[in-house]
């Protein structure tokens, strides 16, 4: 089980694991992750978001 949370800015040392981009258009989310590849998911909410993130272990 994994959990995810957002931290604004850069906090502490980064132990790089992966980089991802999420593009959320209406109920479709396209996820492009260097580690896990490309995924397309459906969600219940209508949204428009563009998220760039770094996956790091603590």
mmCIF file of N, CA and C in Angstrom:
data_model
loop_
_atom_site.group_PDB
_atom_site.id
_atom_site.type_symbol
_atom_site.label_atom_id
_atom_site.label_comp_id
_atom_site.label_asym_id
_atom_site.label_seq_id
_atom_site.Cartn_x
_atom_site.Cartn_y
_atom_site.Cartn_z
ATOM 1 N N UNK A 1 0.846 -1.181 0.000
ATOM 2 C CA UNK A 1 0.000 0.000 0.000
ATOM 3 C C UNK A 1 0.887 1.238 0.000
ATOM 4 N N UNK A 2 0.593 2.174 -0.877
ATOM 5 C CA UNK A 2 1.384 3.397 -0.900
ATOM 6 C C UNK A 2 0.489 4.578 -0.568
ATOM 7 N N UNK A 3 1.072 5.586 -0.013
ATOM 8 C CA UNK A 3 0.328 6.806 0.260
ATOM 9 C C UNK A 3 1.067 7.953 -0.402
ATOM 10 N N UNK A 4 0.335 8.976 -0.699
ATOM 11 C CA UNK A 4 0.902 10.094 -1.428
ATOM 12 C C UNK A 4 0.474 11.375 -0.745
ATOM 13 N N UNK A 5 1.395 12.303 -0.628
ATOM 14 C CA UNK A 5 1.036 13.610 -0.104
ATOM 15 C C UNK A 5 1.888 14.659 -0.800
ATOM 16 N N UNK A 6 1.398 15.882 -0.801
ATOM 17 C CA UNK A 6 2.050 16.969 -1.505
ATOM 18 C C UNK A 6 2.829 17.829 -0.525
ATOM 19 N N UNK A 7 4.040 18.184 -0.918
ATOM 20 C CA UNK A 7 4.861 19.097 -0.143
ATOM 21 C C UNK A 7 5.261 20.227 -1.082
ATOM 22 N N UNK A 8 4.878 21.455 -0.756
ATOM 23 C CA UNK A 8 5.235 22.585 -1.613
ATOM 24 C C UNK A 8 6.693 22.943 -1.410
ATOM 25 N N UNK A 9 7.359 23.233 -2.499
ATOM 26 C CA UNK A 9 8.771 23.558 -2.430
ATOM 27 C C UNK A 9 9.601 22.297 -2.285
ATOM 28 N N UNK A 10 10.851 22.466 -1.948
ATOM 29 C CA UNK A 10 11.761 21.338 -1.766
ATOM 30 C C UNK A 10 12.069 21.231 -0.286
ATOM 31 N N UNK A 11 11.769 20.076 0.293
ATOM 32 C CA UNK A 11 11.968 19.852 1.722
ATOM 33 C C UNK A 11 12.961 18.722 1.928
ATOM 34 N N UNK A 12 13.986 18.972 2.723
ATOM 35 C CA UNK A 12 14.920 17.920 3.107
ATOM 36 C C UNK A 12 15.658 17.300 1.943
ATOM 37 N N UNK A 13 16.425 16.281 2.206
ATOM 38 C CA UNK A 13 17.153 15.616 1.117
ATOM 39 C C UNK A 13 16.189 14.834 0.218
ATOM 40 N N UNK A 14 16.456 14.862 -1.069
ATOM 41 C CA UNK A 14 15.614 14.137 -2.029
ATOM 42 C C UNK A 14 16.317 12.831 -2.378
ATOM 43 N N UNK A 15 15.621 11.731 -2.154
ATOM 44 C CA UNK A 15 16.105 10.414 -2.567
ATOM 45 C C UNK A 15 15.277 10.025 -3.785
ATOM 46 N N UNK A 16 15.740 10.470 -4.949
ATOM 47 C CA UNK A 16 15.005 10.345 -6.203
ATOM 48 C C UNK A 16 14.617 8.903 -6.512
ATOM 49 N N UNK A 17 13.335 8.713 -6.863
ATOM 50 C CA UNK A 17 12.864 7.417 -7.332
ATOM 51 C C UNK A 17 12.272 7.523 -8.737
ATOM 52 N N UNK A 18 11.507 8.596 -8.998
ATOM 53 C CA UNK A 18 10.877 8.737 -10.305
ATOM 54 C C UNK A 18 10.337 10.151 -10.480
ATOM 55 N N UNK A 19 9.987 10.479 -11.722
ATOM 56 C CA UNK A 19 9.323 11.737 -12.070
ATOM 57 C C UNK A 19 8.031 11.368 -12.781
ATOM 58 N N UNK A 20 6.959 12.129 -12.508
ATOM 59 C CA UNK A 20 5.701 11.853 -13.191
ATOM 60 C C UNK A 20 5.009 13.130 -13.622
ATOM 61 N N UNK A 21 4.149 12.977 -14.625
ATOM 62 C CA UNK A 21 3.277 14.051 -15.096
ATOM 63 C C UNK A 21 1.873 13.479 -15.121
ATOM 64 N N UNK A 22 0.929 14.209 -14.541
ATOM 65 C CA UNK A 22 -0.475 13.814 -14.596
ATOM 66 C C UNK A 22 -1.249 14.896 -15.315
ATOM 67 N N UNK A 23 -2.006 14.488 -16.302
ATOM 68 C CA UNK A 23 -2.861 15.413 -17.039
ATOM 69 C C UNK A 23 -4.289 14.933 -16.828
ATOM 70 N N UNK A 24 -5.078 15.735 -16.125
ATOM 71 C CA UNK A 24 -6.424 15.371 -15.730
ATOM 72 C C UNK A 24 -7.386 16.226 -16.551
ATOM 73 N N UNK A 25 -8.115 15.597 -17.476
ATOM 74 C CA UNK A 25 -9.086 16.295 -18.309
ATOM 75 C C UNK A 25 -10.441 15.623 -18.119
ATOM 76 N N UNK A 26 -11.371 16.383 -17.565
ATOM 77 C CA UNK A 26 -12.701 15.882 -17.186
ATOM 78 C C UNK A 26 -12.553 14.669 -16.280
ATOM 79 N N UNK A 27 -12.990 13.494 -16.693
ATOM 80 C CA UNK A 27 -12.909 12.303 -15.837
ATOM 81 C C UNK A 27 -11.768 11.361 -16.214
ATOM 82 N N UNK A 28 -10.922 11.791 -17.151
ATOM 83 C CA UNK A 28 -9.796 10.965 -17.601
ATOM 84 C C UNK A 28 -8.480 11.521 -17.066
ATOM 85 N N UNK A 29 -7.636 10.649 -16.558
ATOM 86 C CA UNK A 29 -6.322 11.049 -16.055
ATOM 87 C C UNK A 29 -5.258 10.256 -16.800
ATOM 88 N N UNK A 30 -4.376 10.977 -17.494
ATOM 89 C CA UNK A 30 -3.235 10.360 -18.167
ATOM 90 C C UNK A 30 -2.033 10.540 -17.248
ATOM 91 N N UNK A 31 -1.391 9.431 -16.882
ATOM 92 C CA UNK A 31 -0.233 9.455 -15.994
ATOM 93 C C UNK A 31 0.973 8.934 -16.771
ATOM 94 N N UNK A 32 2.015 9.746 -16.845
ATOM 95 C CA UNK A 32 3.261 9.346 -17.491
ATOM 96 C C UNK A 32 4.323 9.340 -16.396
ATOM 97 N N UNK A 33 4.825 8.155 -16.064
ATOM 98 C CA UNK A 33 5.766 7.965 -14.967
ATOM 99 C C UNK A 33 7.007 7.261 -15.513
ATOM 100 N N UNK A 34 8.190 7.769 -15.176
ATOM 101 C CA UNK A 34 9.418 7.135 -15.666
ATOM 102 C C UNK A 34 9.572 5.708 -15.157
ATOM 103 N N UNK A 35 9.085 5.433 -13.970
ATOM 104 C CA UNK A 35 9.250 4.106 -13.367
ATOM 105 C C UNK A 35 8.150 3.134 -13.787
ATOM 106 N N UNK A 36 6.900 3.615 -13.835
ATOM 107 C CA UNK A 36 5.757 2.732 -14.081
ATOM 108 C C UNK A 36 5.175 2.828 -15.487
ATOM 109 N N UNK A 37 5.665 3.749 -16.305
ATOM 110 C CA UNK A 37 5.179 3.860 -17.676
ATOM 111 C C UNK A 37 3.964 4.760 -17.815
ATOM 112 N N UNK A 38 3.146 4.478 -18.819
ATOM 113 C CA UNK A 38 1.971 5.292 -19.138
ATOM 114 C C UNK A 38 0.717 4.564 -18.698
ATOM 115 N N UNK A 39 -0.176 5.302 -18.022
ATOM 116 C CA UNK A 39 -1.451 4.729 -17.571
ATOM 117 C C UNK A 39 -2.565 5.714 -17.881
ATOM 118 N N UNK A 40 -3.751 5.187 -18.097
ATOM 119 C CA UNK A 40 -4.944 6.000 -18.268
ATOM 120 C C UNK A 40 -5.957 5.533 -17.242
ATOM 121 N N UNK A 41 -6.458 6.448 -16.416
ATOM 122 C CA UNK A 41 -7.421 6.099 -15.373
ATOM 123 C C UNK A 41 -8.666 6.950 -15.503
ATOM 124 N N UNK A 42 -9.762 6.435 -15.001
ATOM 125 C CA UNK A 42 -11.036 7.159 -14.937
ATOM 126 C C UNK A 42 -11.286 7.561 -13.493
ATOM 127 N N UNK A 43 -11.795 8.772 -13.299
ATOM 128 C CA UNK A 43 -12.144 9.268 -11.972
ATOM 129 C C UNK A 43 -13.606 9.696 -11.968
ATOM 130 N N UNK A 44 -14.145 9.935 -10.780
ATOM 131 C CA UNK A 44 -15.547 10.330 -10.648
ATOM 132 C C UNK A 44 -15.777 11.830 -10.856
ATOM 133 N N UNK A 45 -14.773 12.644 -10.580
ATOM 134 C CA UNK A 45 -14.927 14.100 -10.649
ATOM 135 C C UNK A 45 -14.533 14.640 -12.015
ATOM 136 N N UNK A 46 -15.160 15.741 -12.406
ATOM 137 C CA UNK A 46 -14.747 16.493 -13.592
ATOM 138 C C UNK A 46 -13.729 17.527 -13.148
ATOM 139 N N UNK A 47 -12.526 17.470 -13.666
ATOM 140 C CA UNK A 47 -11.462 18.400 -13.292
ATOM 141 C C UNK A 47 -10.614 18.713 -14.507
ATOM 142 N N UNK A 48 -9.821 19.774 -14.415
ATOM 143 C CA UNK A 48 -8.749 20.030 -15.360
ATOM 144 C C UNK A 48 -7.520 20.379 -14.528
ATOM 145 N N UNK A 49 -6.503 19.526 -14.596
ATOM 146 C CA UNK A 49 -5.276 19.742 -13.830
ATOM 147 C C UNK A 49 -4.085 19.294 -14.658
ATOM 148 N N UNK A 50 -2.954 19.899 -14.370
ATOM 149 C CA UNK A 50 -1.672 19.468 -14.915
ATOM 150 C C UNK A 50 -0.720 19.422 -13.732
ATOM 151 N N UNK A 51 -0.196 18.250 -13.419
ATOM 152 C CA UNK A 51 0.649 18.086 -12.244
ATOM 153 C C UNK A 51 1.984 17.476 -12.660
ATOM 154 N N UNK A 52 3.061 18.088 -12.195
ATOM 155 C CA UNK A 52 4.407 17.564 -12.378
ATOM 156 C C UNK A 52 4.915 17.219 -10.996
ATOM 157 N N UNK A 53 5.456 16.018 -10.827
ATOM 158 C CA UNK A 53 5.904 15.624 -9.504
ATOM 159 C C UNK A 53 7.161 14.777 -9.512
ATOM 160 N N UNK A 54 7.791 14.755 -8.368
ATOM 161 C CA UNK A 54 8.980 13.916 -8.131
ATOM 162 C C UNK A 54 8.636 12.937 -7.027
ATOM 163 N N UNK A 55 8.892 11.671 -7.272
ATOM 164 C CA UNK A 55 8.668 10.658 -6.241
ATOM 165 C C UNK A 55 9.991 10.447 -5.521
ATOM 166 N N UNK A 56 9.939 10.617 -4.198
ATOM 167 C CA UNK A 56 11.139 10.523 -3.370
ATOM 168 C C UNK A 56 10.801 9.750 -2.110
ATOM 169 N N UNK A 57 11.733 8.962 -1.642
ATOM 170 C CA UNK A 57 11.517 8.268 -0.365
ATOM 171 C C UNK A 57 12.024 9.163 0.759
ATOM 172 N N UNK A 58 11.508 8.950 1.945
ATOM 173 C CA UNK A 58 11.916 9.775 3.082
ATOM 174 C C UNK A 58 13.091 9.181 3.815
#
